[in-house]
Coordinates of C-alpha atoms and ligand atoms in Angstrom, one line a residue:
M29 CA 43.2 129.4 50.0
V30 CA 40.5 130.1 52.6
Y31 CA 40.5 128.8 56.2
L32 CA 37.2 127.9 57.8
T33 CA 36.8 127.1 61.5
R34 CA 34.0 125.2 63.2
R35 CA 33.6 125.4 67.0
E36 CA 32.1 122.6 69.1
N37 CA 32.0 121.9 72.8
F38 CA 32.1 118.8 74.9
N39 CA 32.6 117.9 78.6
G40 CA 35.0 115.2 79.8
A41 CA 36.7 113.8 82.8
H42 CA 40.3 112.7 83.2
R43 CA 43.1 112.1 85.7
L44 CA 46.7 112.9 84.9
F45 CA 48.7 110.4 86.9
N46 CA 52.0 108.6 86.3
A47 CA 51.8 105.3 88.2
A48 CA 55.6 105.1 88.4
W49 CA 55.7 108.3 90.4
S50 CA 54.8 109.1 94.0
E51 CA 51.6 111.1 94.9
E52 CA 53.9 114.1 95.6
Q53 CA 55.6 113.9 92.2
N54 CA 52.2 113.6 90.5
V55 CA 50.8 116.6 92.2
A56 CA 53.9 118.6 91.5
A57 CA 53.7 117.7 87.8
F58 CA 49.9 117.7 87.2
G59 CA 48.4 119.8 90.0
K60 CA 44.7 119.5 90.3
C61 CA 44.6 117.3 87.2
A62 CA 46.2 114.5 89.4
N63 CA 43.1 114.4 91.7
K64 CA 42.6 110.7 92.4
N65 CA 38.8 110.9 92.1
W66 CA 38.8 112.4 88.7
H67 CA 37.7 115.9 87.6
G68 CA 36.1 117.4 84.5
H69 CA 36.7 120.2 82.0
N70 CA 34.4 122.0 79.6
F71 CA 36.5 121.6 76.4
E72 CA 36.1 123.8 73.4
L73 CA 37.2 122.4 70.1
F74 CA 38.1 124.5 67.0
V75 CA 38.4 122.5 63.8
T76 CA 40.0 124.6 60.9
V77 CA 40.0 123.3 57.3
K78 CA 41.5 125.0 54.3
G79 CA 40.7 125.0 50.6
K80 CA 39.4 126.9 47.6
P81 CA 35.7 127.9 47.7
E82 CA 33.8 125.6 45.3
S83 CA 32.2 127.6 42.4
N84 CA 28.6 126.5 42.9
T85 CA 28.3 127.0 46.6
G86 CA 31.1 129.4 47.5
F87 CA 32.0 127.1 50.3
V88 CA 35.3 125.5 51.3
I89 CA 33.2 123.0 53.0
N90 CA 29.5 123.2 54.1
A91 CA 30.0 124.1 57.8
H92 CA 26.9 122.0 58.7
D93 CA 28.6 119.0 57.1
L94 CA 31.8 119.7 59.0
S95 CA 29.8 119.9 62.2
K96 CA 28.2 116.5 61.5
I97 CA 31.6 114.9 61.0
V98 CA 33.0 116.5 64.2
K99 CA 29.9 115.4 66.2
K100 CA 30.0 111.8 64.9
E101 CA 33.8 111.3 65.0
V102 CA 34.7 113.3 68.1
I103 CA 31.9 114.5 70.3
E104 CA 30.0 111.2 70.5
K105 CA 33.3 109.5 71.5
L106 CA 34.4 112.0 74.1
D107 CA 31.4 114.0 75.5
H108 CA 30.6 113.1 79.1
K109 CA 33.3 110.3 79.0
N110 CA 36.1 109.6 81.4
F111 CA 39.1 109.7 79.0
N112 CA 41.1 107.3 81.2
V113 CA 38.6 104.5 81.1
D114 CA 35.9 105.1 78.4
V115 CA 38.1 105.9 75.4
P116 CA 39.9 102.8 74.1
E117 CA 42.3 104.9 71.9
L118 CA 43.6 106.7 75.1
K119 CA 44.2 103.5 77.0
N120 CA 47.9 103.5 78.1
T121 CA 48.2 107.1 77.0
M122 CA 48.3 110.1 79.4
P123 CA 45.0 111.9 78.5
T124 CA 46.4 115.4 78.2
I125 CA 45.0 117.8 75.7
E126 CA 48.2 117.3 73.8
N127 CA 47.4 113.6 73.3
V128 CA 43.7 114.2 72.9
V129 CA 44.2 116.8 70.1
M130 CA 46.3 114.4 68.1
L131 CA 43.7 111.7 68.5
I132 CA 41.0 114.1 67.3
W133 CA 43.1 114.8 64.2
R134 CA 43.3 111.1 63.4
W135 CA 39.5 110.8 63.8
I136 CA 38.5 113.7 61.6
E137 CA 41.1 113.8 58.8
P138 CA 40.0 110.7 56.9
H139 CA 36.5 112.1 56.5
L140 CA 37.3 115.4 54.7
K141 CA 37.1 115.1 50.9
D142 CA 37.3 118.5 49.1
C143 CA 39.3 120.4 51.7
Q144 CA 42.3 119.8 53.9
L145 CA 42.5 119.7 57.7
H146 CA 44.6 122.6 58.8
C147 CA 44.5 122.9 62.6
I148 CA 42.7 121.4 65.6
K149 CA 42.6 123.7 68.6
L150 CA 41.5 122.3 71.9
T151 CA 41.0 124.5 75.0
E152 CA 41.0 122.9 78.5
T153 CA 40.5 126.1 80.5
E154 CA 40.2 129.7 79.4
N155 CA 43.9 130.0 79.9
I156 CA 45.2 126.8 78.4
Y157 CA 44.8 125.4 74.9
V158 CA 46.8 123.4 72.4
E159 CA 46.9 123.6 68.6
Y160 CA 47.9 120.7 66.3
Y161 CA 48.7 121.0 62.6
G162 CA 49.2 117.3 61.9
E163 CA 52.9 117.3 62.2
P164 CA 54.5 114.2 63.8
Ligands
ZN215 ZN1 42.4 118.2 84.0

């Protein structure tokens, strides 16, 4: 079994804010991400698939094809968007990287044919990232 990772980038805005809480509680929980006038991040996305190299190509998946899937299913939907208002799937969901990475899995997974999705890694800053392996 070989693991192949494709990296992509996108920019997005969000606000982490629980309407049931006071401003102070939100700032305590979410810090700068609670800023009422939004803010952005330069996200880095790592999509890892696993499989056996196919005998004719030696590829687990053609990395160019994987890139096309990620661009169509993820980047076009999130890049330069405000996650709180522009992404219907995130409506009524706190747009944390935890929730976004699970959504990205649901968008990509149905489009892989000869390999399996193994991990989605999403970095929000150089010091914070999440990894999702498709577990509930
Ligand atoms: Zn943020």
